Tab-separated table of C-alpha atoms in Angstrom:
chain	number	residue	atom	x	y	z
A	1	MET	CA	78.344	110.468	-138.254
A	2	SER	CA	76.576	107.522	-136.049
A	3	VAL	CA	78.599	106.026	-132.872
A	4	ARG	CA	75.894	104.166	-132.312
A	5	THR	CA	76.489	100.394	-132.253
A	6	PRO	CA	74.306	97.588	-134.169
A	7	ASP	CA	73.244	94.739	-132.400
A	8	PRO	CA	73.215	91.628	-135.004
A	9	ASP	CA	70.262	90.517	-136.235
A	10	TRP	CA	67.876	87.540	-134.217
A	11	ASN	CA	65.927	85.128	-135.170
A	12	GLY	CA	64.914	84.461	-131.145
A	13	ASP	CA	67.946	81.507	-131.410
A	14	GLU	CA	70.706	83.150	-132.442
A	15	PRO	CA	72.335	86.114	-135.169
A	16	VAL	CA	71.033	85.533	-138.646
A	17	ASN	CA	71.104	88.763	-141.077
A	18	GLN	CA	69.734	90.722	-141.964
A	19	PRO	CA	68.860	91.808	-146.766
A	20	ALA	CA	70.734	94.222	-147.423
A	21	SER	CA	67.915	96.048	-148.542
A	22	ASN	CA	67.020	96.719	-144.872
A	23	PRO	CA	68.144	100.017	-144.606
A	24	SER	CA	68.257	99.844	-140.131
A	25	PRO	CA	70.845	97.173	-139.378
A	26	GLY	CA	69.627	96.036	-135.704
A	27	TRP	CA	67.564	93.917	-134.370
A	28	LEU	CA	65.044	96.897	-133.801
A	29	THR	CA	65.210	99.620	-136.697
A	30	ASP	CA	65.498	102.594	-134.570
A	31	ILE	CA	62.121	103.943	-135.445
A	32	GLU	CA	60.741	100.905	-133.221
A	33	LEU	CA	63.989	101.611	-130.697
A	34	ALA	CA	62.516	104.734	-130.048
A	35	GLU	CA	59.469	104.032	-129.215
A	36	ILE	CA	60.567	101.589	-126.915
A	37	ARG	CA	62.776	103.896	-125.221
A	38	GLY	CA	60.635	106.074	-124.612
A	39	ARG	CA	57.867	103.337	-122.738
A	40	LEU	CA	60.046	100.637	-121.509
A	41	PRO	CA	62.870	101.232	-119.595
A	42	LEU	CA	65.622	98.412	-121.299
A	43	LEU	CA	67.948	95.748	-119.718
A	44	TYR	CA	72.090	96.422	-120.042
A	45	VAL	CA	75.166	94.717	-119.241
A	46	GLU	CA	78.609	96.620	-118.458
A	47	ALA	CA	82.232	95.331	-117.686
A	48	VAL	CA	84.342	96.448	-115.888
A	49	PRO	CA	87.379	94.682	-117.576
A	50	VAL	CA	90.431	93.991	-115.398
A	51	ARG	CA	93.612	92.866	-115.406
A	52	VAL	CA	94.056	90.855	-112.044
A	53	ASP	CA	98.264	89.220	-110.905
A	54	GLY	CA	98.082	85.768	-110.150
A	55	LEU	CA	96.765	86.071	-106.499
A	56	GLY	CA	93.614	87.573	-108.271
A	57	GLN	CA	94.203	91.198	-107.188
A	58	VAL	CA	93.551	93.817	-109.643
A	59	THR	CA	96.427	95.131	-111.154
A	60	GLU	CA	95.141	97.185	-114.294
A	61	VAL	CA	91.423	98.642	-115.595
A	62	GLY	CA	90.800	99.504	-118.957
A	63	VAL	CA	89.203	102.128	-119.747
A	64	LEU	CA	86.888	102.782	-123.545
A	65	LEU	CA	87.691	106.051	-125.295
A	66	ARG	CA	85.321	106.365	-127.650
A	67	ALA	CA	83.838	110.166	-129.472
A	68	ASN	CA	79.826	110.230	-128.448
A	69	ALA	CA	76.508	111.789	-130.861
A	70	VAL	CA	78.318	115.576	-130.905
A	71	GLY	CA	81.729	114.524	-131.595
A	72	GLU	CA	83.383	114.816	-128.062
A	73	MET	CA	85.533	111.828	-126.394
A	74	THR	CA	84.443	110.270	-123.151
A	75	ARG	CA	85.373	108.317	-120.843
A	76	THR	CA	83.078	105.224	-121.204
A	77	LEU	CA	82.897	100.706	-120.156
A	78	VAL	CA	82.408	97.662	-122.360
A	79	SER	CA	77.794	97.853	-121.932
A	80	GLY	CA	75.145	96.617	-124.410
A	81	ARG	CA	71.559	95.627	-124.572
A	82	VAL	CA	70.378	92.362	-123.702
A	83	MET	CA	67.805	91.276	-126.599
A	84	TYR	CA	65.250	88.684	-126.588
A	85	GLY	CA	66.077	85.801	-125.554
A	86	GLU	CA	69.804	86.072	-124.892
A	87	THR	CA	71.061	84.950	-121.694
A	88	VAL	CA	72.991	87.426	-119.952
A	89	ARG	CA	75.905	85.330	-119.661
A	90	ASP	CA	75.839	85.912	-122.612
A	91	ALA	CA	75.840	89.679	-123.472
A	92	LEU	CA	78.237	90.305	-121.174
A	93	PHE	CA	80.128	87.914	-123.531
A	94	ARG	CA	78.589	89.599	-126.873
A	95	HIS	CA	79.086	92.575	-125.217
A	96	LEU	CA	82.829	91.199	-124.546
A	97	GLU	CA	84.266	90.380	-127.519
A	98	LYS	CA	82.080	94.007	-129.410
A	99	ASP	CA	84.249	96.003	-127.297
A	100	LEU	CA	87.289	94.753	-127.069
A	101	GLY	CA	88.256	92.000	-129.546
A	102	PRO	CA	87.730	88.823	-129.984
A	103	MET	CA	91.565	87.865	-128.631
A	104	ALA	CA	90.407	89.755	-125.261
A	105	PHE	CA	89.884	85.968	-123.891
A	106	PRO	CA	87.120	87.738	-120.540
A	107	LEU	CA	86.854	85.358	-118.253
A	108	LEU	CA	83.859	85.416	-116.665
A	109	PRO	CA	81.964	85.239	-113.568
A	110	ALA	CA	80.877	80.943	-113.235
A	111	SER	CA	77.621	83.038	-111.574
A	112	PRO	CA	76.502	85.890	-113.664
A	113	VAL	CA	75.433	88.284	-110.470
A	114	PRO	CA	76.887	91.433	-111.299
A	115	PHE	CA	79.416	93.951	-108.096
A	116	THR	CA	76.085	96.034	-108.463
A	117	VAL	CA	73.020	97.060	-110.617
A	118	ALA	CA	72.747	100.783	-111.649
A	119	GLU	CA	69.944	102.714	-113.076
A	120	TYR	CA	69.916	105.525	-115.558
A	121	PHE	CA	67.839	107.789	-115.949
A	122	PRO	CA	66.616	110.549	-119.423
A	123	MET	CA	66.324	113.738	-116.061
A	124	PRO	CA	68.905	113.952	-114.217
A	125	GLY	CA	68.738	114.774	-110.701
A	126	VAL	CA	67.156	110.672	-110.014
A	127	SER	CA	70.196	109.172	-109.134
A	128	PRO	CA	73.812	109.351	-110.107
A	129	PHE	CA	73.566	108.081	-113.859
A	130	HIS	CA	71.586	109.440	-116.998
A	131	ASP	CA	71.141	108.461	-120.279
A	132	ASP	CA	69.442	111.643	-122.226
A	133	ARG	CA	66.962	108.325	-124.830
A	134	GLN	CA	65.970	106.203	-121.978
A	135	HIS	CA	65.624	104.658	-118.417
A	136	ALA	CA	68.216	102.117	-118.129
A	137	VAL	CA	69.071	99.100	-115.614
A	138	SER	CA	72.295	97.959	-115.812
A	139	LEU	CA	74.151	95.144	-114.505
A	140	VAL	CA	77.274	95.926	-113.852
A	141	PHE	CA	80.277	93.041	-113.491
A	142	VAL	CA	84.155	93.293	-112.881
A	143	VAL	CA	85.222	91.876	-115.704
A	144	PRO	CA	89.241	90.296	-115.992
A	145	VAL	CA	90.843	89.491	-119.451
A	146	THR	CA	94.092	88.130	-120.380
A	147	GLY	CA	94.197	88.928	-123.488
A	148	THR	CA	95.657	91.601	-126.104
A	149	CYS	CA	92.294	94.209	-126.476
A	150	GLU	CA	91.683	95.354	-129.704
A	151	PRO	CA	88.825	97.807	-129.659
A	152	ARG	CA	85.780	97.528	-131.916
A	153	GLN	CA	83.182	98.776	-133.371
A	154	ASP	CA	82.633	102.681	-131.741
A	155	ALA	CA	85.083	101.858	-129.314
A	156	LEU	CA	88.634	104.256	-129.987
A	157	GLU	CA	91.053	102.855	-127.844
A	158	VAL	CA	91.519	100.748	-124.660
A	159	THR	CA	93.678	102.335	-121.550
A	160	TRP	CA	95.037	100.523	-118.802
A	161	MET	CA	95.074	102.178	-115.766
A	162	THR	CA	96.097	101.297	-112.696
A	163	PRO	CA	93.835	101.373	-110.006
A	164	ALA	CA	93.932	104.505	-107.735
A	165	ASP	CA	94.514	106.303	-111.417
A	166	ALA	CA	90.784	104.569	-112.528
A	167	GLY	CA	89.422	106.019	-109.419
A	168	SER	CA	90.331	109.093	-109.482
A	169	ASP	CA	87.959	112.523	-110.303
A	170	ALA	CA	89.335	113.857	-113.027
A	171	VAL	CA	89.230	110.188	-115.179
A	172	GLY	CA	85.531	109.934	-113.117
A	173	ASP	CA	84.978	113.434	-114.782
A	174	GLU	CA	85.925	112.302	-118.377
A	175	PHE	CA	83.420	109.862	-117.969
A	176	GLU	CA	79.670	109.422	-119.729
A	177	GLY	CA	76.403	109.417	-117.919
A	178	GLY	CA	77.429	108.577	-114.586
A	179	ARG	CA	79.626	105.716	-114.806
A	180	GLY	CA	83.125	106.798	-113.722
A	181	LEU	CA	80.710	105.993	-109.864
A	182	LEU	CA	80.469	102.251	-111.192
A	183	VAL	CA	84.059	102.818	-112.051
A	184	ARG	CA	84.972	103.641	-108.053
A	185	GLN	CA	81.983	101.124	-106.846
A	186	ALA	CA	83.454	98.352	-108.815
A	187	LEU	CA	87.684	98.989	-107.338
A	188	ALA	CA	85.333	98.602	-103.794
A	189	SER	CA	84.016	95.784	-104.558
A	190	VAL	CA	87.192	94.116	-105.316
A	191	GLY	CA	89.123	95.629	-102.155
A	192	ALA	CA	91.658	97.762	-104.626
A	193	LEU	CA	90.546	101.577	-104.432
A	194	ARG	CA	92.260	102.431	-100.892
C-alpha cells in the first residue's frame, strides 16, 4: 500500500484534472520523479503547526501521525514539494490544507521567511536530516492555526502536545528523518522551549 500523497496536476497557472487514462495522478509520473530525485535537489516547505494564546505565545504543537512506506507508525510535520511556478506562500498554504484539512485556518506569516532551512540527504550522516529517496532542501516555518484540524491524505491524526512534550527526546525519536530536531529548533525560534 502506497502512502505517497500525489500532488495536484499543474498546467502552469493552476491545478487541473488529468484524464482517467493517466496511471499517475501526480504532477510528475513516478518514473519522472525518481529520475529527477536522482539528479537534482528538490525544494520543499515544512510547517510546524502551533496554537498560540492571546499574547502570541505557543501553547500547543501539532504533530502528524502517519504510516511510512514500510507500515511503521511515525511522527512527521506538514510538508511537501513546491511545484513549478508556485510561490512558497501558496505551497505552504496548499500543504497545510492538504495535511490539516480546509478548516485549520492557518495564519501564514506576513513575510515568507522560514525560521530555518533543512537539507535532507539520501546518505546518513551528512546532516541531521535524512531522506532515503532524495536530496531535498526544505524551508521550515512555524505556522499558527486557529481552526479545527482534521487530517487528510496520508496523515492519520494530528496530536496536540505541550511545547515541553513535543520537544522531548522521547517524542523526537518518533519523528522520521531527523524532524524531531526541527521541532526543537522551531520551538526555540519562538521562545517556547525552556
